[in-house]
mmCIF file of C-alpha atoms and ligand atoms in Angstrom:
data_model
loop_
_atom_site.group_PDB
_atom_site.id
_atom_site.type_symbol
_atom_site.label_atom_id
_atom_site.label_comp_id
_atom_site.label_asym_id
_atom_site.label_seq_id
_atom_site.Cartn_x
_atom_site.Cartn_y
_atom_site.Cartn_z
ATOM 1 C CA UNK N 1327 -4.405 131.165 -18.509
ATOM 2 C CA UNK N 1328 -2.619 129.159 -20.878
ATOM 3 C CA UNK N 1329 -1.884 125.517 -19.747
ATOM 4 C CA UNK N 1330 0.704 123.296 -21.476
ATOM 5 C CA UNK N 1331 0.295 119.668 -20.253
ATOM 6 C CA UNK N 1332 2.767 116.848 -20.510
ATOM 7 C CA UNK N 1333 2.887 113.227 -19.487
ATOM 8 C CA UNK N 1334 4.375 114.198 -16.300
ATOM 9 C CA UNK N 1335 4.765 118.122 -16.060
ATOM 10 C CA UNK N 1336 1.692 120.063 -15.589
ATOM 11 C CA UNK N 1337 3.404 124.147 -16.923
ATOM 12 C CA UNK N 1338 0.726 126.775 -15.832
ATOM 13 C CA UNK N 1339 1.121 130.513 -16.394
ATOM 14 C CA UNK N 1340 -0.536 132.665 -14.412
ATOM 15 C CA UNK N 1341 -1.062 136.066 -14.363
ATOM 16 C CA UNK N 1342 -0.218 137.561 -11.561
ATOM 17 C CA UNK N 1343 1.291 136.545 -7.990
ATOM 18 C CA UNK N 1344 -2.200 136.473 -6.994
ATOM 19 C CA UNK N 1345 -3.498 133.851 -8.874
ATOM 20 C CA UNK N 1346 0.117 131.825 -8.265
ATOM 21 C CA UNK N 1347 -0.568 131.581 -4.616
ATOM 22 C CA UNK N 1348 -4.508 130.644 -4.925
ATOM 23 C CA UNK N 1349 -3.830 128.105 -7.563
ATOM 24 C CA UNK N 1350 -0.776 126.879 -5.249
ATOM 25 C CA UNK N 1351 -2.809 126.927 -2.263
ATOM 26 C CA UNK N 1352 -5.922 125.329 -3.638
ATOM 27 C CA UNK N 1353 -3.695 122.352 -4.193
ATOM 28 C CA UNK N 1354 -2.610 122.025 -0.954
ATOM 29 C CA UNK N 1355 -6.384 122.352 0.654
ATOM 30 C CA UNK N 1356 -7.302 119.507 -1.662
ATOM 31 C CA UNK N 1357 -4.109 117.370 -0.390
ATOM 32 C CA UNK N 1358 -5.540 118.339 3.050
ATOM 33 C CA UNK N 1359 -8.827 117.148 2.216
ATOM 34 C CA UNK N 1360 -8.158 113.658 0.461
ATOM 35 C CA UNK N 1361 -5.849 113.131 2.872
ATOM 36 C CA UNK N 1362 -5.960 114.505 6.398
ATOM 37 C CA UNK N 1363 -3.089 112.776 7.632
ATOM 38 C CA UNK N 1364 -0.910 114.202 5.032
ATOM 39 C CA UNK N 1365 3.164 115.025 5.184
ATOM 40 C CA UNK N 1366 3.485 118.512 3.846
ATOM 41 C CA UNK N 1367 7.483 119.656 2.380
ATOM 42 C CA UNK N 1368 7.336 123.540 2.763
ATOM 43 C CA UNK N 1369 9.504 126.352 1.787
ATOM 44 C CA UNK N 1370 10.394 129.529 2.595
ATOM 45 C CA UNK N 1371 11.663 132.486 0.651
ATOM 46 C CA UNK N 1372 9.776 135.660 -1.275
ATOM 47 C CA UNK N 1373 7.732 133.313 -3.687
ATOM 48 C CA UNK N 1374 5.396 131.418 -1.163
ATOM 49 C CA UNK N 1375 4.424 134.460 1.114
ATOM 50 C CA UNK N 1376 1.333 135.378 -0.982
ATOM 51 C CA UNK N 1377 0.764 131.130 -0.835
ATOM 52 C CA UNK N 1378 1.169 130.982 3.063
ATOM 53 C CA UNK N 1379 -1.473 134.180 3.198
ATOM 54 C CA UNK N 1380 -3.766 132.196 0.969
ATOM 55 C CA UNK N 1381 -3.434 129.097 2.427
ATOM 56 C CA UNK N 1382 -4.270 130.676 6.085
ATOM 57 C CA UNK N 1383 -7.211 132.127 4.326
ATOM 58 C CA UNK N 1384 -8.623 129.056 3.167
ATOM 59 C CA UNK N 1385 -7.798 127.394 6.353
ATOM 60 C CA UNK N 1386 -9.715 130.322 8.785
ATOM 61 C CA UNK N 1387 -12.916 129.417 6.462
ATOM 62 C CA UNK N 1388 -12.571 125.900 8.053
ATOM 63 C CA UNK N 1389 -12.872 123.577 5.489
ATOM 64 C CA UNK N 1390 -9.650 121.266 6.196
ATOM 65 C CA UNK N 1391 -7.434 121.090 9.095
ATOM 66 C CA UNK N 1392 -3.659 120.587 9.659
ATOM 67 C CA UNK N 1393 -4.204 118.770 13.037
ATOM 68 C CA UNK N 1394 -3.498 114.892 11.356
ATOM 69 C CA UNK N 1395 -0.940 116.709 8.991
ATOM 70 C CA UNK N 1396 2.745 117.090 9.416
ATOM 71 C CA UNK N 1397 5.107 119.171 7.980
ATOM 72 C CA UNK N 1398 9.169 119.581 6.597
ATOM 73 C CA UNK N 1399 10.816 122.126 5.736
ATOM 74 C CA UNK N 1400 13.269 121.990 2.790
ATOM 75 C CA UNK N 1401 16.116 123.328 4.477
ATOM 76 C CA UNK N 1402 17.642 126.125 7.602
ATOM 77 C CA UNK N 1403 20.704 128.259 7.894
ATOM 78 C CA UNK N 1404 23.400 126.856 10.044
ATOM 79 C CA UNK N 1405 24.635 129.389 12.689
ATOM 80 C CA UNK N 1406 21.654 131.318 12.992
ATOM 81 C CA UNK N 1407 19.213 131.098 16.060
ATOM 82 C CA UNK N 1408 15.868 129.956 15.840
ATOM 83 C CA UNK N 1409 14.842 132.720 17.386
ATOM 84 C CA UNK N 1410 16.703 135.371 14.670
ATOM 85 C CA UNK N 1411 14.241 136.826 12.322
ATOM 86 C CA UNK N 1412 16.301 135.586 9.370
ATOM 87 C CA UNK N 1413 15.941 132.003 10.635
ATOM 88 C CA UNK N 1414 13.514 130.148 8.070
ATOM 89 C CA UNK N 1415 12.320 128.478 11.700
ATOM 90 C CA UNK N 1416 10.614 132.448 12.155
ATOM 91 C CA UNK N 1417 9.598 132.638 8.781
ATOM 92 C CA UNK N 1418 7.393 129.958 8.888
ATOM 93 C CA UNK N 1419 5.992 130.591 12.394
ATOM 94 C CA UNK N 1420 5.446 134.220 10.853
ATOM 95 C CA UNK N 1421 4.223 132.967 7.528
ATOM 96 C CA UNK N 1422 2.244 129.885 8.592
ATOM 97 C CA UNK N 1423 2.734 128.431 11.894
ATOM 98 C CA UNK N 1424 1.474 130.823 14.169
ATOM 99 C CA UNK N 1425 -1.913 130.619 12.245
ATOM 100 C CA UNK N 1426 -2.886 127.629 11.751
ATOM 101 C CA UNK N 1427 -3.670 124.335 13.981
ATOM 102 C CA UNK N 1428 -0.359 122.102 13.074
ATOM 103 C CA UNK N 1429 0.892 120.783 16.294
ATOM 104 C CA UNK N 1430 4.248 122.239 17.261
ATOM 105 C CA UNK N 1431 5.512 118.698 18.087
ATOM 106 C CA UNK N 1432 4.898 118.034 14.063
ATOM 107 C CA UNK N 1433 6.351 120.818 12.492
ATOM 108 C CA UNK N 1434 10.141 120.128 11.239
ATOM 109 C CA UNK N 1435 13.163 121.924 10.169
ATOM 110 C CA UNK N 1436 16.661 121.035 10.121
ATOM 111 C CA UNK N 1437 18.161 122.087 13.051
ATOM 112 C CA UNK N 1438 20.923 124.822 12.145
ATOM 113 C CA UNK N 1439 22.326 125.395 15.734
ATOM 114 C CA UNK N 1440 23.371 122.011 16.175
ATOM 115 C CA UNK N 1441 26.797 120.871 16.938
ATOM 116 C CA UNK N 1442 26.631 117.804 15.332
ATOM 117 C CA UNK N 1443 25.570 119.031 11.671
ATOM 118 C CA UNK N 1444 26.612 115.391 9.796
ATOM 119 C CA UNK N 1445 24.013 113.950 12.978
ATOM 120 C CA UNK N 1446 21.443 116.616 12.335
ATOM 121 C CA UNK N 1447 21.285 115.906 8.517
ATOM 122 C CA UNK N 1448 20.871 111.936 9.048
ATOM 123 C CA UNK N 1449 18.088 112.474 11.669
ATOM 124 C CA UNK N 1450 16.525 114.812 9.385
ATOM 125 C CA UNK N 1451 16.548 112.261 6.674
ATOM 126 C CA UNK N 1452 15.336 109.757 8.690
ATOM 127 C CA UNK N 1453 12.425 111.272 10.145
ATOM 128 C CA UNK N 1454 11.196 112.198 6.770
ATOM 129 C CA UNK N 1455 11.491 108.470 5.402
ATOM 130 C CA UNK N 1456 9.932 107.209 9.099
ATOM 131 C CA UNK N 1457 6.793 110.029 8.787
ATOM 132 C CA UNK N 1458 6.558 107.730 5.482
ATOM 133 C CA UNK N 1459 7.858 109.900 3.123
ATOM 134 C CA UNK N 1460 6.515 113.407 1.859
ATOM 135 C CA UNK N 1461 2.892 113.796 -0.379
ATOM 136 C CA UNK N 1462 3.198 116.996 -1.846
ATOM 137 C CA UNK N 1463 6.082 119.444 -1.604
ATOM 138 C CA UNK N 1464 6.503 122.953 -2.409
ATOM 139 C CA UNK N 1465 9.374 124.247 -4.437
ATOM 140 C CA UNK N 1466 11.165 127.840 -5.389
ATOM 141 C CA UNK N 1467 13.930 127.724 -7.845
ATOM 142 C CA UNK N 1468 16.950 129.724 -7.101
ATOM 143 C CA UNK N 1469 18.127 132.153 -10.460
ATOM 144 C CA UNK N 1470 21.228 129.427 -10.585
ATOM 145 C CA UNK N 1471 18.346 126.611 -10.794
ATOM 146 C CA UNK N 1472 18.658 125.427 -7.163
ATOM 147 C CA UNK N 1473 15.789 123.803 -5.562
ATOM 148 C CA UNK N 1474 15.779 123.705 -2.010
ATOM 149 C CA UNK N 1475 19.594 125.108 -1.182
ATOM 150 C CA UNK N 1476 21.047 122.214 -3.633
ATOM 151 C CA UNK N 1477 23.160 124.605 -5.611
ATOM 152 C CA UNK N 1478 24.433 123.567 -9.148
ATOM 153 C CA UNK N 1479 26.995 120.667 -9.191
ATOM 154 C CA UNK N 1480 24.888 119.066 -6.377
ATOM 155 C CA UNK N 1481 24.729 115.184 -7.005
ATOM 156 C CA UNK N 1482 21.091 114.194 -7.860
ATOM 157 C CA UNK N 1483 20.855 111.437 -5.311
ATOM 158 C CA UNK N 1484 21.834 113.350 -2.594
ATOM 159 C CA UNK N 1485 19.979 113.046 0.763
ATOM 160 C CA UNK N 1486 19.575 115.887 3.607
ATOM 161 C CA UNK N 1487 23.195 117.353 3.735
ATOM 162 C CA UNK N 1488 25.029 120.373 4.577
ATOM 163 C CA UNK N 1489 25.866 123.033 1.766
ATOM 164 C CA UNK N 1490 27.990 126.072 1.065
ATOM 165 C CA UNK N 1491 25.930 128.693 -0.176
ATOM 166 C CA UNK N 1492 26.956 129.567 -3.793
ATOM 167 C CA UNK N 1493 27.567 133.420 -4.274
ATOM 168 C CA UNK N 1494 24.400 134.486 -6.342
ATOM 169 C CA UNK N 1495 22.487 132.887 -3.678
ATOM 170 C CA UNK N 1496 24.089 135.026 -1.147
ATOM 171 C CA UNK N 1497 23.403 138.242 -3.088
ATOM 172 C CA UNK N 1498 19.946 136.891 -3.728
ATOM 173 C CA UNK N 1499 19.124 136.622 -0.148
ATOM 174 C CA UNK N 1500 21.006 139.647 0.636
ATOM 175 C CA UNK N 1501 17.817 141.455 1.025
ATOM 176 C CA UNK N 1502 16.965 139.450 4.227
ATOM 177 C CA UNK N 1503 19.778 140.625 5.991
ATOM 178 C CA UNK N 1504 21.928 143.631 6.953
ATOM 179 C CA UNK N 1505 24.600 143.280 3.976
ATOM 180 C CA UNK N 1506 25.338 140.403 1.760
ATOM 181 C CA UNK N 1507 28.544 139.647 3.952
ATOM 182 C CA UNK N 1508 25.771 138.586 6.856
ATOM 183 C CA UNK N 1509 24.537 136.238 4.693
ATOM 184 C CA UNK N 1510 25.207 132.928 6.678
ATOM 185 C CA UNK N 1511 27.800 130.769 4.426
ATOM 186 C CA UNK N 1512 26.276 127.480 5.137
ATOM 187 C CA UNK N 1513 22.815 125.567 5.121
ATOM 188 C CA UNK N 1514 21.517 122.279 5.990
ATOM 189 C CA UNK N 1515 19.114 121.296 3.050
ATOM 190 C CA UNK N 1516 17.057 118.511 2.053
ATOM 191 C CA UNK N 1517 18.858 116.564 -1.161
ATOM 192 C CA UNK N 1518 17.659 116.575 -4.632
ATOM 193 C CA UNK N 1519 16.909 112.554 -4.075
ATOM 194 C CA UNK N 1520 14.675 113.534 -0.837
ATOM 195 C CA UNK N 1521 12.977 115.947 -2.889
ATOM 196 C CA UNK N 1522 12.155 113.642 -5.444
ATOM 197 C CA UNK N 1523 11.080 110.996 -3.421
ATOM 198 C CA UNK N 1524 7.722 113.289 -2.705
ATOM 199 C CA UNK N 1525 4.827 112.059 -4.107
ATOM 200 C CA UNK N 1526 3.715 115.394 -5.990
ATOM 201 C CA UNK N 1527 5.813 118.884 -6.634
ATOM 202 C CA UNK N 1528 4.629 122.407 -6.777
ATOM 203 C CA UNK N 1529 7.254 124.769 -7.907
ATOM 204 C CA UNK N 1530 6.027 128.255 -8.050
ATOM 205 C CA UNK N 1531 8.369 131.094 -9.997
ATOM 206 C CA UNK N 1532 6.865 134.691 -10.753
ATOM 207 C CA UNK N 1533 8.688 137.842 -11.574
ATOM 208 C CA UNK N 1534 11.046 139.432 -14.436
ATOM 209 C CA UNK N 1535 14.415 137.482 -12.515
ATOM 210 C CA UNK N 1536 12.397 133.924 -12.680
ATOM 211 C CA UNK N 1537 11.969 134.354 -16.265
ATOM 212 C CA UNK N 1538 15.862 133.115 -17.394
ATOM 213 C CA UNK N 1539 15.627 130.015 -14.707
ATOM 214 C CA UNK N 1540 12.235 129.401 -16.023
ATOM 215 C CA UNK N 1541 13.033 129.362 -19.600
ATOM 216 C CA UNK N 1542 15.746 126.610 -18.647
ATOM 217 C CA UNK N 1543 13.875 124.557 -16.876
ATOM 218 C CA UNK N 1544 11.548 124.032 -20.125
ATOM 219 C CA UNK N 1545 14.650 124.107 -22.521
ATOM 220 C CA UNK N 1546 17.135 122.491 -21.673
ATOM 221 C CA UNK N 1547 18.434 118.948 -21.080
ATOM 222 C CA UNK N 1548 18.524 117.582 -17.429
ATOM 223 C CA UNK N 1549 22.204 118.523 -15.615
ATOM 224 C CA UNK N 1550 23.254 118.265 -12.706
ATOM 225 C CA UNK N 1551 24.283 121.951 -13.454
ATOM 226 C CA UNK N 1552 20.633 123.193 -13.527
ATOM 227 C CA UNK N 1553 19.922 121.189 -10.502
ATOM 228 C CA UNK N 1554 15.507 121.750 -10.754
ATOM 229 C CA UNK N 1555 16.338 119.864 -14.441
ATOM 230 C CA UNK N 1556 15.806 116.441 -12.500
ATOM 231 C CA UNK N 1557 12.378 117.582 -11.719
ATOM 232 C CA UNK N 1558 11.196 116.172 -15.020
ATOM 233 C CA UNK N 1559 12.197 113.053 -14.246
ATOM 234 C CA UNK N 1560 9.491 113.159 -11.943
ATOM 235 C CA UNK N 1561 6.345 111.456 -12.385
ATOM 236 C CA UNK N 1562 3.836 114.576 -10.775
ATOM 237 C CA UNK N 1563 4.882 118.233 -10.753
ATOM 238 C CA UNK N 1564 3.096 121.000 -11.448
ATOM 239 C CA UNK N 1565 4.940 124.317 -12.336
ATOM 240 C CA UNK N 1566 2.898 127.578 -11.479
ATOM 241 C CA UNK N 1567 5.020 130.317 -13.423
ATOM 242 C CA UNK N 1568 4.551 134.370 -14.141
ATOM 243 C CA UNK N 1569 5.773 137.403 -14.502
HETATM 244 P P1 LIG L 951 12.632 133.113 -3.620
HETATM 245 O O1 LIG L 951 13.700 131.963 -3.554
HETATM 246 O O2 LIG L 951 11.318 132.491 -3.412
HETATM 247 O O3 LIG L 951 13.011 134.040 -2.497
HETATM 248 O O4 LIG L 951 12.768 133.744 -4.956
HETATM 249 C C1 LIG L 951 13.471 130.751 -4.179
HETATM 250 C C2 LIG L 951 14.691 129.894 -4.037
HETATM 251 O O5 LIG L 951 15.792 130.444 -3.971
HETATM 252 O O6 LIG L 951 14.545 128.674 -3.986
#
């Protein structure tokens, strides 16, 4: 397991999804255990499943406890139900919720349904900064380079806003739904400057499509083009990479 350390980006290639989701997880049991009390930024998608199942794991042999904790979630469809299997608020009760001890009252997502969306985006925002602001926060990267639903062009201080989906992140999510024209159009998403306001970053990437978004991240310059660029601006993130 080669690791490549910099001032402030930890790059570690694993090899296999396996070892990803322990590493990944191992870091959030520690966070756990320094700090009980701890505000937790999750994420959904195919990347963290095998980090959720690991994470559970640790947490059934009872060593830490999400009872103090709280968590956010980067982001939500707007349109779909809560209730919809496709909503990232069943994902994470599937994933996570439903097996662990996080009180319901502090688990968050953006709220997709709403009617006020601008409203629902500014509350969002504001309960993150009044929780006092997110320790550690888990990351996917999009093919285009989005983090969170920030597609490319996204402004790097933006704060929890709503997004149009850009078209290869339709297709990519295709596979959650019945055909790519199902694919909700819109999202509510946590900005790039609420993401980097979180103490520490774990981005996790594995598998033969990662590869190209992966080889940017470490290549090239920081753009607002390549929106997880900014993450090396950021004083703690650790990259857990395969294929
Ligand atoms: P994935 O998505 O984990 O499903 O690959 C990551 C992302 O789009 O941020």
């Amino acid at each position: 397991m080669p690791v490549i350390t910099s001032k402030q980006f930890r790059w570690i290639e694993v090899e296999n999804y396996g070892e990803m989701s322990r590493l990944a997880a191992a870091i959030f049991e520690q966070q756990l255990l320094s700090k009980p009390n701890s505000v937790l930024g999750l994420a959904t998608g195919s990347s963290p499943i095998g980090f959720y199942e690991a994470l559970v794991a640790r947490f059934k042999h009872g060593n830490f406890s999400f009872q103090e904790a709280q968590s956010f979630n980067l982001d939500e469809y707007v349109g779909v139900a809560e209730a919809n299997e496709t909503s990232y608020h069943s994902y994470m009760e599937r994933h996570l919720f439903s097996h662990i001890d996080l009180p319901v009252a502090k688990r968050h997502l953006p709220i997709g349904m709403t009617k006020n969306i601008h409203a629902e985006c500014e509350r969002y925002e504001q309960a993150i900064i009044q929780s006092g602001g997110i320790d550690l926060q888990l990351l996917g990267i999009g093919v285009n380079g989005h983090i969170g639903f920030n597609e490319p062009g996204t402004s790097f201080t933006s704060k929890t806003h709503v997004v149009e989906l850009a078209e290869a992140t339709r297709e990519e999510n295709a596979k959650y739904f019945l055909s790519k024209e199902t694919v909700p159009t819109h999202a509510i998403t946590m900005g790039i400057e609420t993401i980097m306001n979180a103490n520490q970053i774990v981005l996790l990437a594995f598998g033969d499509h990662k590869t190209e978004a992966i080889k940017r991240l470490r290549f090239e310059g920081i753009s607002e083009n390549f929106p997880a660029s900014i993450l090396k601006e950021h004083p703690h993130v650790t990259v857990l990479f395969g294929k």
